[in-house]
Structures are given as C-alpha cells and as structure tokens.
Amino acid sequence: MEPAAGVSAQKMAESWSFLDNFEPNFTPLVVIELAKGTKKETIEWFTKRIVDKKANGGAQLLVKPLVMENGDENIYLVGASHLRLLLGAETVGLVKECNDNSMRTFTYSSRKTFKYFADDNHNFLTMAECQYIIKHELENLRAKDEKMIPGYPQAKLYPGKSIVRRLLTSGILVQIFPLHDREELKKLRHSWYGRVKVGYQPLDEIRCYFGETIALYFGFLEYFTFALIPMAVIGIPYYVFAWEDYDKYVMFATFNLLWSTVILEVWKRICAIMTYRWGTLLMKRQFEEPRPGFHGVLGINPVTGREEPVYSSIKRQMRIYLVSLPFVCLCLYFSLYVMMIYFDLEQWALDYHEENESNFSSLMLFVPSIIYAVVIEIMNRIYRYAAEFLTSWENHRLESSYQNHLVLKVLVFNFLNCFASLFYIAFVLFDMKLLRQSLATLLITSQILNQFAESLLPYWLQKRHKKRIKKRMCSLKTDTDLSLVEQINLEKEMGTYFGTFDDYLELFLQFGYVSLFSCVYPLAAVFAVLNNITEIYSDALKMCRVYKRPFAEPTANIGVWQLAFETMSVISVVTNCILIGMSPQVNALFPDSKMDLILTVALVEQMKLAAESLKE
C-alpha cells in the first residue's frame, strides 16, 4: 500500500507542476465581493495569492475582475481549469462511481477507470462539487511570512492565520458565494415545488445542485413527515373519543414507546442507502481540513505532513470548562427562573377565571402559555448567538468538533427551556389538563413563529428588495435573459443561508413535543404533519428564490443530530413509562403495593432501553 501511495503522490505532484493557470474558456463559479474603496495593493496581493502556485502557498485558481456599470472593480469571479478541478477533487477526497459500478475515492492517476470520465467531458464533476473545491482552496489560503494585510496595518496576520477569515473580520472582504446555474435552477424549481403534487421530493436533483448536506436535510424532513402520519392517524380518533378523559392515554403512550425508536432505526438505513449512492458514505475523515476560523502557530500536522495551524488543547479545555460551562449553567438557571414566573402567571390567570367565569377569562387562561412560548423563542435565539460566539472563541480545529460543541450547548439550553415546564406540570403538579393546554399552546405558537421568522419574513423582505432594483433584474422569471453582471447584482443582495442548524433544531424540538407528551395531546402529530408539509414547500422556495446559493458540503449522515434524536428517544422511553405508571388503569392493577408498580414500570423501561442498545 505504501509504495502505491507514494507513486500516486508523485504523479499528483507532477500534475501540479505542469498545471497552467491559463484557461481559454473561463467559467465563473464563485463570486468574491470586496468592500468598495479597497486599496489596490490589497487587491493585487489577494488575487496574487489566489492565482499563485500551490508550492508558493497559493490556491492556483483563476480570477477575473467584473467591471460594473459605474466602473467599480470590487467584484471578482473565481474559476479553475478542468485539470485543476480534477486535482482538487482528489485533494478533498470526492468519491465517484467506477466503471465496475463500485464507489471509490477519485484519484487523478486512475481517472480513466471512473464512469462518465473523459478528457473533454467537463460535466464529470457537478457545478456544486466544483464550487466546493474552490471554497476549500480559498479557505485554506493561510498567511506565511506576512505580518499584516498589505494596505491595512491594523489587520494583523501571523503564520497559519486564514487569509479569508482575516479579510472578512476586517471588513475588507464582504462575502464569497457560489453562482446559481440559472437553467438548472429553473428545472429544479419546476420539479421541486413548481406544481402541487403528492409524491417524493427530487432528492438526487437537490443533491446535485445544493450538495449532500441540504439534500439530506430535505430527505430527513420528508421521511419524518411520513413517519408522523401513523401517529396522526391514531391521534385523531383518540383525541375525539377520549377528549374529556385525560387519564386514558396508556395505549397511546405504549405506541409512542415503539414509534420513537423504530423511526430512527429505519432512517439510519435509508440515510446509508442514499449517501452510498451519492458517494459520501465512503468519504474518509482524514480529508477534513482545519476550519477557517481556527487559528494558531503554523506547524506540521504529524498525520498528513501538511502545514497547518497548531493550538494547545489545554488552552481550549480551559476555555470550555472555566468560561463556557459556567455561562451555560447561568443561562439554565435564568431559564428556570423565567419558568417559575410563567407558573405564577398561570396561577393568576386561573384565579382570575374562577372569580369572573366569563368568555374573556376563559381566553385569559391561554395568555400565560402564549407569552411563555414567545419568550422561549426569544431566549432561544439570543442564547444561540452567545453559544456561537463562545464556541468560536474556544478555537476548535475541525468543523465537526465546532458543530458538536455548538449543538451540545444549544440543545441543552433549548431542551430545558422548552420542556422543563412540561416535566414540572406532569411530574410535580400532576395536572394533565394543564399539561395538555401547555403542550398545545407551546407547539402551535412555536410553529407559527418559526414559519414567520424563517420563511414568510425573508420572502417578504426579498420581494421588497426586488421592487427597488431595476426592472430588468426585478423578476427571477427572466433569469435566462439576465446578463452575468445583472445576475451577480441580483444574487449578491440576496440573503445568506447559514446552514441546516436551525432547521434540524426545529425538527428536534418538534420530535420532543410529539414523542414525550403527545399521549396527553394526541393532535400534536397532526399539527406537526401540517407544519412539515408547509415547511417542505416554504424551505424549497427559500432555497431557490430568497437566499444566495450555499456552498455544497459533502456529508455521510445528519451528523450529531442523529445522536440528539436518539437521546431524545431514550428520554421519551423513560417519560412514557412513568406516564403509564401514573395512569389510573395501571394503578388499578396494583391496588395493594405501589412498590410492585414502581418495580414493574422500571423493569419495562430497562427492557426497552436494553432492546435499543442491542440494535446498536
């Protein structure tokens, strides 16, 4: 294996040495927007680093300035030669289908063995893959001997610092974004949401255009929606015929136990099938480069032998345990304090209703829950910004490590913030009527707020923006007639899609509402299905019409979110077992000994958890 690897590395090095930056047919793939008035020496230095050879610390890409109608030259188009993209595909470890139908990591030396490859076939790599390669190279442009950005002495550099990151934080670089393919986008819009139909989403087309990460999110959203249908079908008659009897939830809770674990096991298999077909299931983790925000002294990675920043893990651990952890604990305490204020408001509304007994006082019973739901959403969003700042400050080397720590911080707070009141009502107050009311109010209010904040508001703002720009650029329906300048002018003003984090978080909380306490409010799954159907279409519209095209990100699964959902499933097992043990029907089976009841419930719970662990 080692001699073969050495030969491959030698061949790749020879390919790099013969690679020419000249490309007669320049195809713009990525747009770089610099701040207006950026100094000429800064532009010359940055563009030189982009086009310079890899051996000299450059990205060996192609750059072309875009001259605007007013004469400004603050926008640059980035592309790459076909050979450069093929070598980049090997660098990032793309997996492609071979002639024998197997999936293997692409190497330039064995390029002839891959299906659909030909020297004159420039469509071997999708446009999304090409843009991902360019993004990877730009993000890995790092300072070597420079002490500052030329022309801006206040923008300090040191060996190993990401150049793109420093330009962004200094306000010199406004944004980097991939261009839309107008013809392909038009086809995708038509097949995705252009007509109302009952059927599956075009996940393979979504993957080719937006990449695996976004395609997997829409695949999971679609699967989760279908998985909710049995719960919704059972929940409707259960709600209709047992509405006034809050204690008849044993059968529904039992079904909940099975449902919450089975759907996650089935998803893992579906996910593996899709990602194998896409080639990302076999992508090797060693190709994960340091994240752009990672900084440290430039050194040699002992595993890869490449130059990259090095940062002390002890310093990182001190930041986590001495700053981040106390801050999270303080936020959790504040969340519990707000929860107790909510219960004071509930008591006030109940007292007011008992005194007045009017239609108005009946409506007032829902006001505390609605106010609390709004406060929860506000607190979640404020905490999210704080968690992002802290996680970035912790200086994690890999993007996966950064995401894991960010997700952990956000999930712990969101779980306590959203579900603590429900647990308190169920297991401290033992008030099933209030539990049903609170669950319904929190679920429906959060769905309305999320639909407004994530879909309706951005779409409305984008429509307003279109009315302010020139008539020739105001409508995406004339995409095919737009010149390149007009297309870039239109796209650079669009909103930026910041990833699937918020989308998965919304589904995670929805899964919690349904799996934990829907046995006392069976319509929870119904509202979840209705919300997700609109979510599919609104998110599709958002991706195609509201936001700039995001960079593709190869992934083999939904990442740490799979563990998050499985953890929620375990909590759901414990919660539903306790609820079953509290029900009058089960209590009637053990009239003389409560200890036998407790032991029986604990045994059932442990058997269910053991069955889940065996599946792993």
XYZ file of C-alpha atoms in Angstrom, residues 52-544:
493
model
C -0.199 31.650 -7.234
C 1.042 28.066 -7.396
C 0.344 25.645 -4.565
C 4.072 25.292 -3.888
C 4.199 29.021 -3.127
C 1.204 28.929 -0.774
C -1.365 29.920 -3.378
C -4.627 28.305 -4.466
C -3.692 28.034 -8.184
C -7.144 29.205 -9.287
C -8.315 31.649 -11.953
C -9.518 35.174 -11.135
C -11.194 37.745 -13.330
C -12.434 41.212 -12.279
C -16.020 42.109 -13.088
C -16.264 45.692 -14.274
C -19.574 47.166 -13.148
C -21.557 49.821 -14.990
C -20.291 52.529 -12.635
C -16.666 51.476 -13.170
C -16.174 49.800 -9.781
C -13.897 46.772 -9.655
C -14.749 45.381 -6.240
C -16.237 42.123 -7.537
C -14.077 39.262 -8.760
C -15.050 35.997 -10.416
C -13.173 32.844 -9.478
C -12.923 29.714 -11.594
C -10.485 26.929 -12.290
C -9.191 24.893 -15.179
C -10.590 21.415 -15.728
C -7.291 19.851 -14.661
C -7.171 21.995 -11.522
C -10.660 20.888 -10.515
C -9.790 17.227 -11.041
C -6.718 17.565 -8.831
C -8.842 19.413 -6.303
C -11.369 16.576 -6.329
C -8.569 14.227 -5.291
C -7.417 16.640 -2.586
C -10.837 16.864 -0.939
C -11.443 13.118 -1.350
C -14.534 13.086 -3.556
C -15.957 9.609 -4.127
C -17.228 8.780 -7.637
C -18.701 5.740 -9.367
C -16.287 3.468 -11.248
C -16.858 1.564 -14.479
C -17.455 -1.614 -12.448
C -20.282 0.200 -10.550
C -18.290 0.349 -7.311
C -17.743 3.605 -5.412
C -14.134 4.720 -4.908
C -12.229 7.821 -3.904
C -11.308 9.749 -7.020
C -7.629 9.949 -7.949
C -6.292 11.762 -10.957
C -3.901 8.957 -11.842
C -6.789 6.444 -12.169
C -9.277 8.863 -13.698
C -9.913 6.648 -16.733
C -11.468 3.961 -14.510
C -14.333 6.215 -13.409
C -17.702 6.122 -15.106
C -18.553 9.018 -17.440
C -14.985 10.369 -17.294
C -13.500 11.733 -20.498
C -10.830 14.368 -21.037
C -13.302 16.543 -22.916
C -16.221 15.901 -20.506
C -16.306 18.955 -18.255
C -19.512 17.710 -16.607
C -17.794 14.828 -14.829
C -17.819 16.996 -11.703
C -21.092 18.734 -10.901
C -21.122 22.514 -10.603
C -21.739 22.154 -6.855
C -18.664 19.923 -6.498
C -16.529 22.407 -8.457
C -17.673 25.263 -6.225
C -16.972 23.183 -3.125
C -13.407 22.554 -4.338
C -12.847 26.291 -4.935
C -14.252 27.133 -1.497
C -11.947 24.550 0.081
C -8.895 26.074 -1.605
C -9.832 29.664 -0.744
C -10.470 28.825 2.901
C -7.082 27.144 3.145
C -5.172 30.179 1.978
C -3.091 30.913 5.075
C -0.550 33.559 5.964
C 3.090 32.514 5.804
C 5.524 35.382 6.388
C 3.044 38.272 6.221
C 2.614 40.304 9.403
C -0.387 42.271 8.170
C -2.715 42.634 5.208
C -0.969 44.954 2.721
C -2.504 48.413 2.903
C -4.183 47.758 6.256
C -1.583 47.715 9.059
C -4.304 47.319 11.698
C -5.345 43.963 10.152
C -2.656 41.777 11.704
C -1.589 38.425 10.312
C 0.587 35.690 11.708
C 1.757 32.370 10.276
C -1.178 29.998 9.921
C -3.951 32.592 10.083
C -6.711 32.127 7.495
C -6.424 34.975 4.991
C -10.096 34.845 4.010
C -11.143 34.863 7.667
C -8.973 37.925 8.422
C -10.287 39.763 5.371
C -13.853 39.058 6.490
C -13.346 40.154 10.101
C -11.520 43.290 8.932
C -14.410 44.285 6.668
C -12.229 44.166 3.546
C -13.962 41.087 2.165
C -17.739 41.464 2.117
C -18.766 37.972 1.025
C -17.926 34.907 -1.031
C -20.752 32.995 -2.668
C -21.264 30.457 -5.492
C -23.186 31.470 -8.579
C -26.535 29.958 -9.474
C -26.884 27.942 -12.646
C -29.984 29.638 -13.998
C -31.078 26.858 -16.356
C -30.582 24.076 -13.812
C -32.281 26.122 -11.089
C -35.309 26.662 -13.312
C -35.621 22.895 -13.907
C -35.188 22.153 -10.201
C -37.845 24.690 -9.189
C -40.337 23.118 -11.557
C -39.780 19.552 -10.343
C -39.473 20.516 -6.661
C -42.237 22.972 -5.855
C -43.428 24.397 -9.166
C -46.587 22.290 -9.087
C -48.648 20.929 -6.223
C -48.352 17.164 -6.202
C -48.395 14.213 -3.845
C -45.054 12.473 -4.149
C -41.442 12.369 -3.141
C -39.011 15.236 -3.486
C -36.334 15.092 -6.237
C -33.571 14.394 -3.713
C -30.971 13.367 -6.303
C -31.503 16.622 -8.208
C -31.362 18.613 -4.954
C -28.102 16.849 -4.091
C -26.566 17.629 -7.497
C -27.458 21.314 -7.199
C -27.124 22.116 -3.487
C -24.955 19.263 -2.195
C -25.419 16.355 0.169
C -25.941 18.291 3.412
C -29.021 20.136 2.175
C -30.337 17.097 0.300
C -30.087 15.006 3.479
C -31.984 17.645 5.443
C -34.856 17.610 2.952
C -34.706 13.812 2.882
C -34.970 13.670 6.661
C -37.757 16.259 6.698
C -39.708 14.221 4.155
C -39.106 10.942 5.993
C -40.005 12.425 9.386
C -43.230 13.832 7.942
C -44.240 10.409 6.590
C -43.245 8.805 9.912
C -45.586 11.173 11.764
C -48.615 10.082 9.731
C -49.328 6.876 11.781
C -49.204 8.948 14.974
C -51.553 11.497 13.433
C -53.971 8.831 12.144
C -54.173 7.216 15.588
C -54.238 10.555 17.366
C -57.355 11.979 15.676
C -59.878 9.345 16.858
C -58.060 9.069 20.188
C -58.496 12.818 20.671
C -62.156 12.779 19.557
C -63.320 9.896 21.733
C -61.208 10.483 24.845
C -61.063 14.286 24.950
C -62.511 14.812 28.414
C -60.769 11.820 29.994
C -57.174 12.915 30.445
C -56.120 9.626 32.011
C -56.913 7.280 29.114
C -53.550 7.580 27.429
C -51.938 4.213 28.212
C -52.374 2.685 24.760
C -51.181 5.854 23.017
C -48.142 6.093 25.302
C -47.303 2.446 24.579
C -47.443 3.106 20.844
C -45.281 6.175 21.432
C -42.605 3.968 23.018
C -42.279 1.838 19.897
C -42.694 4.624 17.354
C -39.986 6.932 18.719
C -37.269 4.268 18.404
C -38.316 2.410 15.252
C -38.403 5.513 13.044
C -34.804 6.430 13.909
C -33.530 2.930 13.130
C -35.301 2.949 9.760
C -33.891 6.402 8.978
C -30.297 5.234 9.539
C -30.768 2.574 6.866
C -32.413 4.972 4.406
C -29.662 7.526 5.019
C -26.914 4.938 4.399
C -28.542 3.882 1.101
C -28.748 7.478 -0.141
C -25.229 8.514 0.867
C -23.709 5.357 -0.633
C -25.394 6.189 -3.926
C -24.059 9.745 -3.667
C -20.560 8.606 -2.747
C -20.276 10.418 0.578
C -20.738 7.328 2.777
C -17.206 6.228 1.823
C -15.501 9.617 2.116
C -12.576 9.372 4.514
C -12.494 11.607 7.557
C -8.773 12.345 7.192
C -9.572 14.793 4.429
C -11.213 17.140 6.944
C -9.116 20.288 6.948
C -8.830 22.838 9.777
C -11.882 25.116 9.828
C -11.397 28.678 8.517
C -11.867 30.216 11.972
C -9.181 28.024 13.554
C -6.009 29.923 14.435
C -2.683 29.061 15.983
C 1.037 28.898 15.290
C 1.855 27.407 11.895
C 3.226 23.890 12.264
C 3.295 20.466 10.622
C 0.414 18.029 11.062
C 2.064 14.732 12.137
C -0.638 12.678 10.371
C -0.903 14.398 6.985
C 2.511 16.084 6.894
C 0.858 19.317 5.776
C 1.435 22.795 7.142
C -1.455 23.984 9.298
C -2.083 25.976 12.500
C -1.433 24.275 15.852
C -3.253 25.267 19.063
C -2.866 23.878 22.573
C -5.698 21.531 23.581
C -5.101 22.511 27.236
C -5.944 26.149 26.445
C -9.076 25.006 24.649
C -10.194 22.843 27.564
C -9.627 25.746 29.990
C -11.810 27.987 27.877
C -14.526 25.330 27.769
C -14.616 24.455 31.475
C -13.742 27.828 33.037
C -15.828 30.117 30.800
C -18.297 28.297 28.540
C -19.597 25.799 31.100
C -20.302 28.402 33.844
C -22.032 30.600 31.272
C -24.276 27.743 30.132
C -25.155 26.913 33.746
C -26.038 30.557 34.400
C -28.315 30.578 31.344
C -30.013 27.369 32.511
C -30.671 28.932 35.915
C -32.175 32.004 34.248
C -34.402 29.759 32.109
C -35.736 28.019 35.232
C -36.345 31.402 36.858
C -38.437 32.507 33.837
C -40.334 29.215 34.055
C -41.352 29.921 37.656
C -42.595 33.364 36.592
C -44.716 31.587 33.986
C -46.309 29.384 36.648
C -47.086 32.497 38.716
C -48.875 33.912 35.657
C -50.761 30.624 35.208
C -51.955 30.797 38.793
C -53.004 34.422 38.352
C -54.979 33.547 35.170
C -56.668 30.619 36.954
C -57.646 32.793 39.926
C -58.979 35.460 37.557
C -61.076 32.865 35.702
C -62.525 31.458 38.940
C -63.544 34.932 40.026
C -65.153 36.057 36.763
C -66.272 32.897 34.904
C -66.628 34.688 31.544
C -65.594 34.058 27.950
C -62.853 36.637 28.347
C -61.499 34.936 31.471
C -61.536 31.604 29.596
C -59.373 33.128 26.894
C -57.085 34.577 29.549
C -56.213 31.034 30.603
C -54.196 30.665 27.362
C -52.400 34.015 27.617
C -49.611 32.905 30.018
C -48.725 29.931 27.789
C -48.668 32.111 24.664
C -46.473 34.727 26.348
C -44.177 31.998 27.667
C -43.909 30.411 24.194
C -42.889 33.774 22.681
C -40.365 34.362 25.486
C -38.936 30.863 24.914
C -38.360 31.612 21.215
C -36.708 34.952 22.029
C -34.466 33.375 24.680
C -33.517 30.523 22.333
C -32.424 32.936 19.608
C -30.445 35.207 21.950
C -28.731 32.210 23.538
C -27.909 30.852 20.065
C -25.809 33.944 19.259
C -23.992 33.674 22.595
C -23.340 29.959 22.052
C -21.919 30.618 18.565
C -19.582 33.294 19.933
C -18.340 31.067 22.759
C -17.857 28.023 20.537
C -15.903 30.075 18.011
C -13.798 31.559 20.828
C -12.952 28.024 22.036
C -10.990 27.669 18.761
C -11.852 24.132 17.640
C -9.644 22.732 14.893
C -12.259 20.825 12.894
C -15.642 21.965 11.686
C -17.166 18.723 13.021
C -15.785 19.423 16.513
C -17.076 23.001 16.342
C -20.530 21.789 15.320
C -20.601 19.127 18.060
C -19.836 21.640 20.816
C -22.248 24.213 19.396
C -25.067 21.672 19.066
C -24.467 20.409 22.611
C -24.652 23.922 24.074
C -27.775 24.832 22.123
C -29.612 21.546 22.689
C -29.078 21.513 26.455
C -30.488 25.027 26.769
C -33.320 24.509 24.275
C -34.350 21.237 25.893
C -34.571 22.786 29.351
C -36.139 25.971 28.045
C -38.842 24.211 26.012
C -39.589 21.097 28.059
C -38.814 21.921 31.707
C -42.264 23.401 32.279
C -43.943 20.307 30.780
C -41.962 17.949 33.017
C -42.789 20.120 36.031
C -46.519 20.053 35.229
C -46.524 16.293 34.578
C -44.391 15.004 37.455
C -44.629 17.702 40.135
C -48.071 19.242 39.707
C -49.637 16.037 38.260
C -52.017 18.258 36.272
C -52.804 16.511 32.978
C -55.312 19.166 31.910
C -52.723 21.933 32.262
C -50.141 19.694 30.567
C -52.387 19.289 27.523
C -53.101 23.013 27.374
C -49.434 23.983 27.745
C -48.226 21.440 25.178
C -50.783 22.554 22.600
C -50.007 26.235 23.126
C -46.220 25.815 23.064
C -46.271 23.591 19.975
C -48.650 25.675 17.867
C -47.155 29.042 18.891
C -43.588 27.892 18.152
C -44.628 26.581 14.733
C -46.330 29.852 13.811
C -43.341 31.914 14.958
C -40.862 29.695 13.115
C -42.845 29.800 9.869
C -42.970 33.592 10.094
C -39.325 34.140 11.063
C -37.753 31.567 8.734
C -39.945 31.713 5.632
C -42.558 34.471 5.400
C -40.384 37.330 6.670
C -37.310 36.565 4.467
C -39.548 36.075 1.424
C -41.362 39.359 2.066
C -38.065 41.237 2.512
C -36.724 39.717 -0.706
C -39.861 40.770 -2.605
C -39.429 44.318 -1.304
C -35.811 44.324 -2.439
C -36.776 43.193 -5.950
C -39.165 46.126 -6.295
C -36.366 48.579 -5.521
C -33.928 47.344 -8.163
C -34.175 47.940 -11.890
C -36.998 46.355 -13.862
C -34.639 44.158 -15.876
C -33.427 42.480 -12.645
C -36.582 42.544 -10.546
C -38.035 39.178 -11.545
C -36.362 35.784 -11.361
C -38.799 34.609 -14.050
C -36.499 36.243 -16.627
C -33.359 34.530 -15.339
C -32.388 33.211 -18.781
C -32.292 36.767 -20.183
C -30.122 38.231 -17.457
C -26.531 39.131 -18.284
C -23.799 37.945 -15.949
C -23.466 41.422 -14.427
C -27.188 41.620 -13.776
C -27.257 38.107 -12.288
C -24.428 38.916 -9.886
C -26.047 42.222 -8.934
C -29.229 40.358 -8.119
C -27.641 37.453 -6.226
C -25.209 39.472 -4.106
C -28.113 41.307 -2.499
C -29.973 38.105 -1.605
C -29.980 36.781 1.931
C -27.357 34.289 3.101
C -28.356 30.759 4.061
C -26.485 29.898 7.261
C -26.938 26.139 7.104
C -29.327 23.474 8.346
C -28.720 24.038 12.070
C -31.951 25.929 12.773
C -33.953 23.576 10.549
C -32.753 20.482 12.403
C -33.260 22.219 15.744
C -36.877 22.935 14.844
C -37.425 19.256 13.935
C -35.658 18.131 17.118
C -37.965 20.198 19.322
C -40.968 19.030 17.309
C -39.871 15.415 17.810
C -39.639 16.138 21.541
C -43.144 17.573 21.746
C -44.575 14.576 19.872
C -42.594 11.749 21.493
C -42.603 12.976 25.106
C -46.144 14.101 25.870
C -48.351 13.626 22.807
C -50.139 10.817 24.652
C -51.981 13.531 26.616
C -52.452 15.690 23.478
C -52.839 13.280 20.527
C -53.260 16.105 17.989
C -49.586 17.066 18.390
C -48.601 14.771 15.500
C -51.394 16.211 13.323
C -50.113 19.759 13.750
C -46.560 18.515 13.175
C -47.537 16.908 9.850
C -49.341 20.043 8.666
C -46.393 22.203 9.693
C -43.873 19.958 7.923
C -45.825 19.881 4.660
C -45.770 23.673 4.514
C -42.146 23.580 5.705
C -41.080 21.474 2.717
C -42.551 23.925 0.208
C -41.509 27.078 2.065
C -37.942 25.824 2.560
C -37.715 24.832 -1.109
C -38.946 28.291 -2.144
C -36.492 29.854 0.290
C -33.528 27.920 -1.123
C -34.353 28.725 -4.752
